[in-house]
CSV table of C-alpha atoms in Angstrom, one decimal:
chain,number,residue,atom,x,y,z
A,1,MET,CA,-0.3,0.0,-0.5
A,2,ALA,CA,0.7,3.2,-0.6
A,3,ASN,CA,2.3,6.0,2.5
A,4,ARG,CA,-0.6,8.3,2.6
A,5,LYS,CA,0.6,11.7,2.4
A,6,LYS,CA,0.8,14.2,4.9
A,7,SER,CA,-1.2,16.8,4.4
A,8,LYS,CA,-0.9,20.6,6.2
A,9,LYS,CA,-3.8,23.0,7.1
A,10,TYR,CA,-4.1,27.1,5.8
A,11,TYR,CA,-6.4,29.2,7.0
A,12,PHE,CA,-8.6,32.4,4.7
A,13,SER,CA,-11.3,34.2,5.2
A,14,VAL,CA,-13.1,35.6,2.1
A,15,GLU,CA,-14.8,38.6,1.4
A,16,GLY,CA,-16.7,36.5,-2.0
A,17,GLN,CA,-17.7,33.6,-3.5
A,18,THR,CA,-15.6,34.1,-5.9
A,19,GLU,CA,-12.5,33.6,-3.6
A,20,TYR,CA,-13.4,30.6,-1.4
A,21,TRP,CA,-13.8,29.3,-4.9
A,22,TYR,CA,-10.7,30.7,-6.9
A,23,LEU,CA,-9.6,28.2,-3.5
A,24,LEU,CA,-10.9,24.9,-3.2
A,25,TRP,CA,-9.7,24.9,-7.1
A,26,LEU,CA,-6.6,25.7,-6.1
A,27,LYS,CA,-7.2,22.7,-3.6
A,28,ASP,CA,-8.2,20.1,-5.5
A,29,LEU,CA,-5.6,21.6,-8.6
A,30,ILE,CA,-2.9,20.3,-6.6
A,31,ASN,CA,-4.0,17.3,-5.2
A,32,SER,CA,-4.5,15.7,-8.3
A,33,THR,CA,-0.7,16.0,-9.1
A,34,GLU,CA,1.2,12.7,-8.5
A,35,GLU,CA,4.3,15.6,-7.6
A,36,ALA,CA,2.6,16.8,-4.8
A,37,ALA,CA,4.9,17.1,-1.4
A,38,PHE,CA,1.7,17.1,0.7
A,39,LYS,CA,-1.8,16.9,0.5
A,40,VAL,CA,-2.8,20.7,0.6
A,41,VAL,CA,-6.2,21.2,3.3
A,42,ILE,CA,-8.4,24.7,3.0
A,43,ASP,CA,-10.3,26.1,5.8
A,44,CYS,CA,-12.1,29.3,4.6
A,45,LYS,CA,-14.4,30.0,5.1
A,46,ILE,CA,-16.6,33.9,3.6
A,47,GLU,CA,-16.5,36.4,6.5
A,48,LYS,CA,-16.1,40.3,5.9
A,49,ASP,CA,-14.9,40.6,9.7
A,50,PRO,CA,-10.8,38.5,10.4
A,51,LEU,CA,-11.9,39.2,14.4
A,52,LYS,CA,-15.3,37.1,14.1
A,53,ARG,CA,-13.8,34.3,11.9
A,54,ALA,CA,-10.9,34.4,14.6
A,55,LYS,CA,-13.1,33.6,17.5
A,56,GLY,CA,-14.8,31.1,15.4
A,57,LEU,CA,-11.3,29.4,15.6
A,58,SER,CA,-10.6,26.5,18.1
A,59,THR,CA,-7.0,26.8,17.6
A,60,THR,CA,-4.0,25.9,20.4
A,61,SER,CA,-0.2,26.7,18.1
A,62,LYS,CA,0.1,29.6,16.4
A,63,THR,CA,-1.7,29.9,13.0
A,64,GLU,CA,-2.0,32.0,9.9
A,65,ILE,CA,-4.2,33.5,7.9
A,66,TYR,CA,-5.1,35.3,5.5
A,67,HIS,CA,-7.7,37.4,4.4
A,68,PHE,CA,-8.7,38.1,1.2
A,69,SER,CA,-10.3,41.8,0.8
A,70,ASP,CA,-10.6,44.3,-2.2
A,71,TYR,CA,-9.5,48.7,-2.0
A,72,GLU,CA,-12.6,49.1,-3.9
A,73,SER,CA,-12.4,52.7,-5.0
A,74,GLU,CA,-10.9,55.4,-3.1
A,75,GLU,CA,-14.4,57.2,-1.7
A,76,ASP,CA,-14.6,57.0,1.2
A,77,ARG,CA,-16.6,54.0,2.6
A,78,HIS,CA,-14.7,52.2,1.0
A,79,VAL,CA,-11.5,53.2,2.1
A,80,LYS,CA,-13.1,53.1,5.3
A,81,LEU,CA,-14.2,49.8,5.2
A,82,PHE,CA,-10.8,49.1,4.0
A,83,LYS,CA,-9.2,50.0,7.1
A,84,ASP,CA,-12.0,48.4,9.0
A,85,THR,CA,-11.0,45.1,8.6
A,86,MET,CA,-7.2,46.2,9.2
A,87,ASP,CA,-8.1,46.8,12.2
A,88,GLN,CA,-10.4,43.4,13.0
A,89,MET,CA,-7.5,42.2,11.8
A,90,LYS,CA,-5.2,43.8,14.4
A,91,LYS,CA,-8.0,42.4,17.1
A,92,ALA,CA,-7.7,39.1,16.1
A,93,MET,CA,-4.4,39.1,16.8
A,94,GLY,CA,-4.9,40.3,20.1
A,95,LEU,CA,-7.5,37.1,21.7
A,96,GLY,CA,-4.0,35.5,22.9
A,97,LYS,CA,-5.5,33.0,19.8
A,98,GLN,CA,-1.4,32.6,18.5
A,99,ILE,CA,-2.9,33.9,15.9
A,100,VAL,CA,-1.4,35.6,13.2
A,101,TYR,CA,-3.5,37.5,10.3
A,102,LYS,CA,-1.8,38.2,7.0
A,103,PHE,CA,-3.1,40.8,4.1
A,104,GLY,CA,-4.1,39.2,1.2
A,105,TYR,CA,-5.6,42.7,-0.6
A,106,SER,CA,-6.4,44.0,-3.9
A,107,ASN,CA,-7.0,47.0,-5.7
A,108,PHE,CA,-9.6,47.0,-7.3
A,109,THR,CA,-10.7,43.7,-6.7
A,110,PHE,CA,-10.2,40.4,-6.2
A,111,ASP,CA,-10.3,40.0,-10.3
A,112,LEU,CA,-7.0,41.9,-11.0
A,113,TRP,CA,-5.9,37.5,-9.2
A,114,ILE,CA,-7.2,36.1,-12.2
A,115,VAL,CA,-6.9,38.1,-15.3
A,116,LEU,CA,-3.2,37.8,-14.4
A,117,HIS,CA,-3.1,34.1,-14.7
A,118,LYS,CA,-4.3,35.2,-18.2
A,119,THR,CA,-1.7,38.2,-18.9
A,120,ASP,CA,-0.5,41.4,-18.0
A,121,CYS,CA,-2.2,44.2,-16.2
A,122,PHE,CA,-0.8,47.8,-16.0
A,123,ALA,CA,-3.7,50.0,-16.8
A,124,HIS,CA,-4.8,52.3,-13.9
A,125,LEU,CA,-8.9,51.5,-14.2
A,126,THR,CA,-11.0,54.2,-13.2
A,127,HIS,CA,-14.1,51.6,-11.9
A,128,ARG,CA,-13.6,47.5,-11.0
A,129,LYS,CA,-15.9,47.0,-13.5
A,130,ASP,CA,-13.3,47.9,-16.4
A,131,TYR,CA,-11.9,44.5,-15.7
A,132,LEU,CA,-14.5,42.8,-17.4
A,133,SER,CA,-13.7,43.4,-20.8
A,134,TYR,CA,-9.7,41.9,-19.3
A,135,ILE,CA,-11.8,39.2,-18.1
A,136,ASN,CA,-14.0,39.2,-22.0
A,137,ARG,CA,-9.7,38.7,-23.2
A,138,ALA,CA,-7.7,36.4,-21.7
A,139,TYR,CA,-10.6,33.8,-20.9
A,140,SER,CA,-12.3,34.6,-24.9
A,141,LYS,CA,-15.8,35.2,-23.5
A,142,THR,CA,-18.3,37.5,-23.6
A,143,PHE,CA,-20.2,38.5,-19.9
A,144,GLU,CA,-22.1,41.3,-20.1
A,145,SER,CA,-21.8,42.4,-17.1
A,146,MET,CA,-19.4,41.6,-14.3
A,147,ASP,CA,-21.9,39.1,-11.8
A,148,GLU,CA,-22.7,36.9,-14.9
A,149,TYR,CA,-18.6,36.4,-15.3
A,150,LYS,CA,-19.7,35.6,-10.6
A,151,TYR,CA,-22.6,33.0,-11.8
A,152,GLU,CA,-21.5,29.7,-10.6
A,153,ASP,CA,-20.7,28.2,-13.1
A,154,ASN,CA,-19.6,31.0,-15.5
A,155,PHE,CA,-16.8,31.4,-13.1
A,156,LYS,CA,-15.7,28.1,-12.1
A,157,ARG,CA,-16.0,27.6,-16.4
A,158,CYS,CA,-13.3,29.8,-16.6
A,159,LEU,CA,-10.8,28.7,-13.7
A,160,ASN,CA,-11.3,25.3,-15.8
A,161,GLN,CA,-8.8,26.7,-18.3
A,162,LEU,CA,-5.8,27.0,-15.7
A,163,THR,CA,-3.0,24.7,-14.9
A,164,LEU,CA,-0.2,25.4,-11.7
A,165,SER,CA,1.6,27.0,-14.6
A,166,ASP,CA,-1.2,29.8,-14.6
A,167,VAL,CA,-1.0,29.8,-11.5
A,168,ILE,CA,2.7,30.4,-11.3
A,169,LYS,CA,2.4,32.9,-13.4
A,170,ALA,CA,-0.1,35.1,-12.0
A,171,VAL,CA,2.3,34.8,-8.7
A,172,GLU,CA,4.9,36.5,-11.6
A,173,ARG,CA,3.2,39.0,-12.9
A,174,SER,CA,1.7,40.2,-9.0
A,175,LYS,CA,5.5,40.6,-8.1
A,176,ASN,CA,5.5,42.3,-11.3
A,177,ILE,CA,2.9,45.1,-10.9
A,178,MET,CA,4.7,45.5,-7.1
A,179,LYS,CA,8.0,46.2,-8.9
A,180,ASN,CA,6.5,48.8,-11.2
A,181,ASN,CA,4.8,50.7,-7.8
A,182,VAL,CA,7.6,50.8,-6.6
A,183,ALA,CA,10.1,51.8,-9.8
A,184,SER,CA,7.1,54.6,-10.0
A,185,GLY,CA,7.6,55.6,-6.8
A,186,TYR,CA,4.3,54.8,-5.1
A,187,PHE,CA,3.7,55.8,-1.3
A,188,LEU,CA,3.9,52.3,0.1
A,189,HIS,CA,0.7,52.9,2.9
A,190,LYS,CA,1.0,51.3,6.4
A,191,TYR,CA,-1.9,51.2,8.7
A,192,LYS,CA,-1.9,48.6,11.9
A,193,GLY,CA,1.4,46.8,11.2
A,194,PHE,CA,0.2,45.7,6.9
A,195,SER,CA,1.3,47.6,3.8
A,196,TYR,CA,-1.0,48.8,1.2
A,197,TYR,CA,-1.2,50.5,-2.3
A,198,GLN,CA,-3.7,53.2,-3.2
A,199,GLU,CA,-3.1,53.1,-6.8
A,200,ASN,CA,-4.1,50.6,-8.6
A,201,PRO,CA,-3.6,48.2,-9.7
A,202,SER,CA,-1.6,46.4,-6.5
A,203,LEU,CA,-2.6,43.7,-5.5
A,204,ALA,CA,-0.9,41.3,-1.8
A,205,VAL,CA,-2.7,38.4,-2.7
A,206,TRP,CA,-0.5,36.2,-4.2
A,207,GLU,CA,1.8,35.8,-1.0
A,208,ALA,CA,-0.4,33.9,0.1
A,209,ILE,CA,-0.3,31.3,-2.8
A,210,GLU,CA,3.0,32.0,-3.2
A,211,LYS,CA,3.5,30.2,0.4
A,212,ILE,CA,1.2,27.6,-0.7
A,213,LEU,CA,3.3,26.3,-3.8
A,214,LYS,CA,6.3,27.0,-2.2
A,215,ASP,CA,5.7,24.8,0.7
A,216,TYR,CA,4.1,21.9,-2.4
A,217,LYS,CA,7.3,22.4,-4.2
A,218,SER,CA,8.3,19.1,-6.2
A,219,VAL,CA,10.9,18.9,-9.2
A,220,GLN,CA,8.1,19.7,-11.3
A,221,TYR,CA,7.7,22.8,-10.0
A,222,GLN,CA,10.5,24.1,-9.5
A,223,ILE,CA,10.1,23.2,-13.5
A,224,LEU,CA,7.6,25.4,-13.8
A,225,ALA,CA,8.6,28.3,-11.4
A,226,HIS,CA,12.0,28.4,-13.6
A,227,ALA,CA,10.1,28.9,-16.7
A,228,ALA,CA,8.3,31.6,-15.4
A,229,ASP,CA,11.4,32.9,-14.0
A,230,VAL,CA,9.2,33.7,-10.2
A,231,GLY,CA,13.3,32.8,-8.6
A,232,TRP,CA,12.6,30.4,-6.8
């Protein structure tokens, strides 16, 4: 009998269904790869309040949780919601549960991360709905609205076009965006121990995904990463 792979669990709180579906898809993608060193277990809750997520988690050891959140616009109400999220992450780390929250933000939205699996996206957009044209071009679709694209069957059809190599390329493209922000002289804001750019595009979603891929890297992963030139 073949030895069963050991498993490693990753914790997330996310604010939308597309983020949830994506993480479960990634788990299944990696676990279906024979060369994966371990079995991925994703503990993910759709929960906008990181503090509530942390309070509901039973843990006796140091636990990292990634929270996926969008910087939806520079309107005061969206900026407040964004900062409120960081406030709650900070409070969650003061519960005495050895919880460390990491911020996987997207500016504007998680849809940027989905686009980056197929193509670069350095353009400064004026509204969240502007990602629709990028989605349609990248995935050869004709969605008429973001709601149509985010319908479960439609979103999962987009995911089914992707491979592990595409995920690695998305990490590479994300890093290039952040390097470009540094080169452009954009100010990296600091708040409650978390960092973010007010300018779009910018994102930190890739940090959680890269961690998972690095933990499970094998000879195959190293070859793919080398081909993508992400420096692993």
